[in-house]
Amino acid sequence: MCELLAMSANTPTDLCFSFTGLTRRGGQTGPHKDGWGVAFYEGKGVRAFHDADASASSRIAEVVQTHPIKSEVAICHIRQANVGDICLANTHPFMRELWGRYWVFAHNGQLSGFRSNPGFYEPVGTTDSEALFCDILNHLRTHCDRNTGTDEIIDRLVRLSVAYASQGVFNLLLSNGDWLFTYCTTKMASITRRAPFGPARLKDADVTVDFESETTPNDIVSVIVTEPLTTDEKWDVYQPGEWRLWRKGEVIRSGVATA
């Protein structure tokens, strides 16, 4: 299994803080030592970093932790390999272009033996996760176009998620830079930080930050993870089958859909 982290409407401080906590689980406080990756949306562009080594000891991860990147959506993944070799091609998040936008995907779980239907998008690596991503995009490319409304796209993503979840564990993060879609079958939790901000302490590192001194009253930051990152905040735990659509730090649609 792997662990996921997504952020919507980030401040650089919150991003570095949460990323630091997650990377400690990649070979130090957790077993997820088989590679990691992170993608930050900056406008329509994406700044992405990947490493096949453990995040807890990665020099690239050190750079990301200390670099003040401001991004409205960020997706991060640390891997414990169960399908596919440990190599750069198999590290999440995966990215493809569709309708003039970069789509970024990360998955926690396992669908043994899954093969994507033939289509325009093909996996580069050998993970079931990348095959799932290609299957999703091939479905959207076949049944929708660039003028299809967000509601219809999300309805299709929910139906696809339910179908995939019936075959195994399927915890999903997917974004096109405008919105972030999340679906949970087993483990996922979120927290939304807004004024009045307070301090928070990481569970996996001796790090505390006072967000009040690092934010403005108008900031809204949401963090979505596999397991809560802090010890002194109340996290909202997803139900099995629960999905949420995020934009600019807020949930704009949600529901529970199971097979």
Short mmCIF file of C-alpha atoms in Angstrom, two decimals:
data_model
loop_
_atom_site.label_atom_id
_atom_site.label_comp_id
_atom_site.label_asym_id
_atom_site.label_seq_id
_atom_site.Cartn_x
_atom_site.Cartn_y
_atom_site.Cartn_z
CA MET A 1 0.00 0.00 0.00
CA CYS A 2 0.97 3.64 -0.35
CA GLU A 3 0.12 6.97 1.26
CA LEU A 4 -1.43 9.98 -0.40
CA LEU A 5 -1.35 13.71 0.20
CA ALA A 6 -3.27 16.39 -1.67
CA MET A 7 -3.64 20.07 -0.96
CA SER A 8 -6.12 22.59 -2.32
CA ALA A 9 -5.45 26.37 -2.25
CA ASN A 10 -2.11 26.03 -0.48
CA THR A 11 0.07 28.55 1.22
CA PRO A 12 3.82 27.79 0.90
CA THR A 13 4.12 27.28 4.67
CA ASP A 14 1.30 24.75 4.84
CA LEU A 15 2.68 22.94 1.81
CA CYS A 16 6.19 22.57 3.25
CA PHE A 17 4.80 21.58 6.65
CA SER A 18 2.52 18.82 5.33
CA PHE A 19 5.05 17.54 2.82
CA THR A 20 7.67 17.26 5.57
CA GLY A 21 5.33 15.12 7.66
CA LEU A 22 4.48 12.79 4.78
CA THR A 23 8.07 12.27 3.63
CA ARG A 24 9.07 11.00 7.09
CA ARG A 25 6.70 8.07 6.52
CA GLY A 26 8.69 7.12 3.44
CA GLY A 27 11.25 4.87 5.13
CA GLN A 28 11.58 6.48 8.58
CA THR A 29 8.32 6.35 10.54
CA GLY A 30 6.57 4.18 7.93
CA PRO A 31 7.35 1.42 5.42
CA HIS A 32 6.64 3.39 2.23
CA LYS A 33 10.26 3.46 1.01
CA ASP A 34 9.85 2.46 -2.65
CA GLY A 35 9.79 5.88 -4.25
CA TRP A 36 7.83 9.11 -4.04
CA GLY A 37 6.62 11.95 -6.18
CA VAL A 38 4.86 15.29 -5.98
CA ALA A 39 3.21 17.57 -8.54
CA PHE A 40 2.37 21.24 -8.00
CA TYR A 41 0.02 23.10 -10.29
CA GLU A 42 1.20 26.61 -11.13
CA GLY A 43 -1.43 28.07 -13.43
CA LYS A 44 -1.78 25.59 -16.30
CA GLY A 45 1.75 24.33 -15.76
CA VAL A 46 2.90 21.58 -13.41
CA ARG A 47 6.14 21.46 -11.43
CA ALA A 48 6.80 17.75 -10.77
CA PHE A 49 9.46 15.87 -8.80
CA HIS A 50 9.94 12.07 -8.69
CA ASP A 51 12.48 9.80 -7.01
CA ALA A 52 12.65 6.00 -6.84
CA ASP A 53 14.44 6.20 -3.47
CA ALA A 54 12.85 6.56 -0.02
CA SER A 55 11.50 10.06 0.59
CA ALA A 56 12.84 10.20 4.17
CA SER A 57 16.43 10.13 2.87
CA SER A 58 15.93 11.80 -0.51
CA ARG A 59 17.98 14.90 -1.27
CA ILE A 60 15.34 15.92 -3.81
CA ALA A 61 12.70 15.77 -1.07
CA GLU A 62 14.90 18.03 1.09
CA VAL A 63 14.87 20.64 -1.67
CA VAL A 64 11.07 20.47 -2.00
CA GLN A 65 10.60 20.75 1.78
CA THR A 66 12.54 24.00 1.92
CA HIS A 67 11.40 25.56 -1.37
CA PRO A 68 8.47 28.01 -0.95
CA ILE A 69 6.25 26.77 -3.77
CA LYS A 70 2.79 28.34 -3.95
CA SER A 71 0.24 26.12 -5.68
CA GLU A 72 -3.55 25.96 -5.74
CA VAL A 73 -3.45 22.15 -6.07
CA ALA A 74 -0.67 19.75 -5.11
CA ILE A 75 -0.65 15.94 -5.17
CA CYS A 76 1.98 13.81 -3.42
CA HIS A 77 2.47 10.04 -3.12
CA ILE A 78 4.88 7.79 -1.21
CA ARG A 79 5.05 4.20 -2.42
CA GLN A 80 5.18 0.77 -0.84
CA ALA A 81 5.46 -1.41 -3.93
CA ASN A 82 3.06 -4.28 -4.40
CA VAL A 83 2.61 -4.23 -8.20
CA GLY A 84 5.49 -3.29 -10.50
CA ASP A 85 9.22 -2.87 -10.01
CA ILE A 86 10.80 -0.16 -7.88
CA CYS A 87 11.82 2.32 -10.57
CA LEU A 88 11.19 5.88 -11.67
CA ALA A 89 8.57 4.89 -14.27
CA ASN A 90 6.42 3.38 -11.51
CA THR A 91 6.45 6.36 -9.13
CA HIS A 92 3.28 8.40 -8.69
CA PRO A 93 1.79 10.87 -9.35
CA PHE A 94 1.26 10.16 -13.04
CA MET A 95 0.51 12.94 -15.51
CA ARG A 96 -1.06 13.15 -18.97
CA GLU A 97 -2.48 15.92 -21.18
CA LEU A 98 -6.19 15.99 -22.03
CA TRP A 99 -8.08 18.89 -23.68
CA GLY A 100 -5.19 21.30 -23.24
CA ARG A 101 -4.73 20.60 -19.52
CA TYR A 102 -2.37 18.44 -17.51
CA TRP A 103 -4.21 15.81 -15.46
CA VAL A 104 -2.43 14.41 -12.40
CA PHE A 105 -3.34 11.12 -10.70
CA ALA A 106 -2.25 9.19 -7.61
CA HIS A 107 -3.71 5.96 -6.22
CA ASN A 108 -3.47 4.04 -2.97
CA GLY A 109 -4.59 0.42 -3.15
CA GLN A 110 -4.36 -2.61 -5.36
CA LEU A 111 -6.43 -4.08 -8.18
CA SER A 112 -4.60 -7.32 -8.90
CA GLY A 113 -4.39 -8.16 -12.59
CA PHE A 114 -6.09 -4.97 -13.75
CA ARG A 115 -5.53 -4.12 -17.40
CA SER A 116 -6.74 -0.91 -19.00
CA ASN A 117 -8.92 -1.09 -22.09
CA PRO A 118 -7.08 -0.28 -25.34
CA GLY A 119 -7.10 3.40 -26.14
CA PHE A 120 -5.10 6.53 -26.83
CA TYR A 121 -3.40 6.52 -23.41
CA GLU A 122 -1.04 3.69 -22.54
CA PRO A 123 0.94 2.98 -19.35
CA VAL A 124 4.68 3.61 -19.41
CA GLY A 125 5.38 1.60 -16.27
CA THR A 126 3.96 -1.65 -14.91
CA THR A 127 1.71 -0.55 -12.03
CA ASP A 128 -2.02 -1.18 -11.81
CA SER A 129 -2.31 2.47 -10.76
CA GLU A 130 -1.00 3.90 -14.02
CA ALA A 131 -3.19 1.43 -15.95
CA LEU A 132 -6.19 2.75 -14.00
CA PHE A 133 -5.25 6.33 -14.84
CA CYS A 134 -5.01 5.53 -18.55
CA ASP A 135 -8.35 3.72 -18.39
CA ILE A 136 -10.01 6.77 -16.80
CA LEU A 137 -8.63 9.18 -19.38
CA ASN A 138 -9.49 6.89 -22.29
CA HIS A 139 -13.07 6.72 -20.99
CA LEU A 140 -13.31 10.51 -20.70
CA ARG A 141 -11.72 11.02 -24.12
CA THR A 142 -14.25 8.63 -25.68
CA HIS A 143 -17.42 9.82 -23.96
CA CYS A 144 -16.74 13.54 -23.32
CA ASP A 145 -15.03 16.50 -24.95
CA ARG A 146 -13.48 19.80 -23.88
CA ASN A 147 -16.94 21.39 -23.66
CA THR A 148 -18.42 18.75 -21.36
CA GLY A 149 -19.53 20.26 -18.06
CA THR A 150 -17.71 19.49 -14.82
CA ASP A 151 -20.80 17.88 -13.28
CA GLU A 152 -21.01 15.27 -16.05
CA ILE A 153 -17.30 14.52 -15.81
CA ILE A 154 -17.52 14.07 -12.06
CA ASP A 155 -20.58 11.83 -12.38
CA ARG A 156 -18.57 9.62 -14.73
CA LEU A 157 -15.60 9.61 -12.35
CA VAL A 158 -17.86 8.51 -9.50
CA ARG A 159 -19.28 5.63 -11.56
CA LEU A 160 -15.81 4.57 -12.67
CA SER A 161 -14.53 4.74 -9.08
CA VAL A 162 -17.33 2.49 -7.85
CA ALA A 163 -16.56 -0.02 -10.61
CA TYR A 164 -12.85 -0.04 -9.81
CA ALA A 165 -13.51 -0.28 -6.06
CA SER A 166 -15.55 -3.42 -6.65
CA GLN A 167 -12.32 -5.06 -7.88
CA GLY A 168 -10.04 -4.07 -5.00
CA VAL A 169 -8.81 -1.14 -2.91
CA PHE A 170 -9.18 2.17 -4.74
CA ASN A 171 -8.31 5.42 -2.95
CA LEU A 172 -7.96 8.15 -5.56
CA LEU A 173 -6.61 11.66 -6.08
CA LEU A 174 -7.20 13.25 -9.50
CA SER A 175 -6.88 16.85 -10.64
CA ASN A 176 -6.88 18.87 -13.84
CA GLY A 177 -5.60 21.98 -12.05
CA ASP A 178 -9.04 23.55 -11.79
CA TRP A 179 -10.50 21.04 -9.32
CA LEU A 180 -9.41 18.06 -7.22
CA PHE A 181 -11.47 14.84 -7.11
CA THR A 182 -11.01 12.39 -4.23
CA TYR A 183 -12.56 8.96 -3.71
CA CYS A 184 -12.09 6.65 -0.71
CA THR A 185 -12.66 2.94 -0.23
CA THR A 186 -10.58 2.36 2.92
CA LYS A 187 -8.59 5.27 4.36
CA MET A 188 -8.73 9.01 3.74
CA ALA A 189 -9.01 12.08 5.97
CA SER A 190 -9.06 15.83 5.44
CA ILE A 191 -8.71 19.07 7.32
CA THR A 192 -9.56 22.62 6.26
CA ARG A 193 -7.61 25.43 7.88
CA ARG A 194 -9.02 28.96 7.84
CA ALA A 195 -8.98 32.05 10.05
CA PRO A 196 -8.56 32.15 12.97
CA PHE A 197 -5.47 30.01 12.39
CA GLY A 198 -3.57 28.32 15.19
CA PRO A 199 -0.51 26.12 15.74
CA ALA A 200 -0.18 22.51 14.57
CA ARG A 201 2.33 19.77 15.38
CA LEU A 202 3.37 16.97 13.04
CA LYS A 203 2.89 13.37 14.11
CA ASP A 204 5.96 12.08 12.27
CA ALA A 205 8.49 14.86 12.93
CA ASP A 206 9.34 17.24 15.75
CA VAL A 207 7.95 20.22 13.86
CA THR A 208 5.36 22.75 14.99
CA VAL A 209 4.17 25.75 12.99
CA ASP A 210 1.98 28.68 13.96
CA PHE A 211 -0.17 29.25 10.87
CA GLU A 212 -1.51 32.56 12.20
CA SER A 213 1.88 34.19 11.68
CA GLU A 214 2.29 32.67 8.21
CA THR A 215 -1.14 33.29 6.64
CA THR A 216 -3.63 36.04 5.87
CA PRO A 217 -7.24 36.15 7.14
CA ASN A 218 -8.44 35.30 3.62
CA ASP A 219 -6.44 32.08 3.23
CA ILE A 220 -8.23 28.74 3.09
CA VAL A 221 -6.13 25.58 2.94
CA SER A 222 -7.39 22.00 2.78
CA VAL A 223 -5.22 18.92 3.18
CA ILE A 224 -6.37 15.43 2.16
CA VAL A 225 -4.29 12.44 3.31
CA THR A 226 -4.39 8.69 3.86
CA GLU A 227 -3.63 9.09 7.58
CA PRO A 228 -3.78 12.38 9.59
CA LEU A 229 -0.46 14.23 9.71
CA THR A 230 -0.87 16.19 12.96
CA THR A 231 -1.54 15.24 16.57
CA ASP A 232 -3.36 18.35 17.82
CA GLU A 233 -6.00 18.96 15.14
CA LYS A 234 -9.35 17.32 14.43
CA TRP A 235 -9.37 15.56 11.07
CA ASP A 236 -12.52 14.67 9.12
CA VAL A 237 -12.41 10.96 8.23
CA TYR A 238 -14.01 9.84 4.96
CA GLN A 239 -16.58 7.04 4.89
CA PRO A 240 -16.01 4.05 2.60
CA GLY A 241 -17.32 5.04 -0.82
CA GLU A 242 -17.24 8.76 -0.04
CA TRP A 243 -16.13 11.16 -2.75
CA ARG A 244 -15.50 14.88 -2.65
CA LEU A 245 -14.80 17.53 -5.27
CA TRP A 246 -12.55 20.36 -4.07
CA ARG A 247 -11.90 23.78 -5.53
CA LYS A 248 -9.85 26.58 -3.92
CA GLY A 249 -9.80 24.78 -0.59
CA GLU A 250 -13.55 24.14 -0.36
CA VAL A 251 -15.73 21.09 -1.01
CA ILE A 252 -18.11 22.03 -3.83
CA ARG A 253 -19.72 18.59 -4.34
CA SER A 254 -19.69 15.36 -2.37
CA GLY A 255 -21.49 12.08 -1.92
CA VAL A 256 -21.24 8.42 -0.97
CA ALA A 257 -21.32 5.86 -3.76
CA THR A 258 -20.61 2.16 -3.26
CA ALA A 259 -21.10 -0.92 -5.40
#
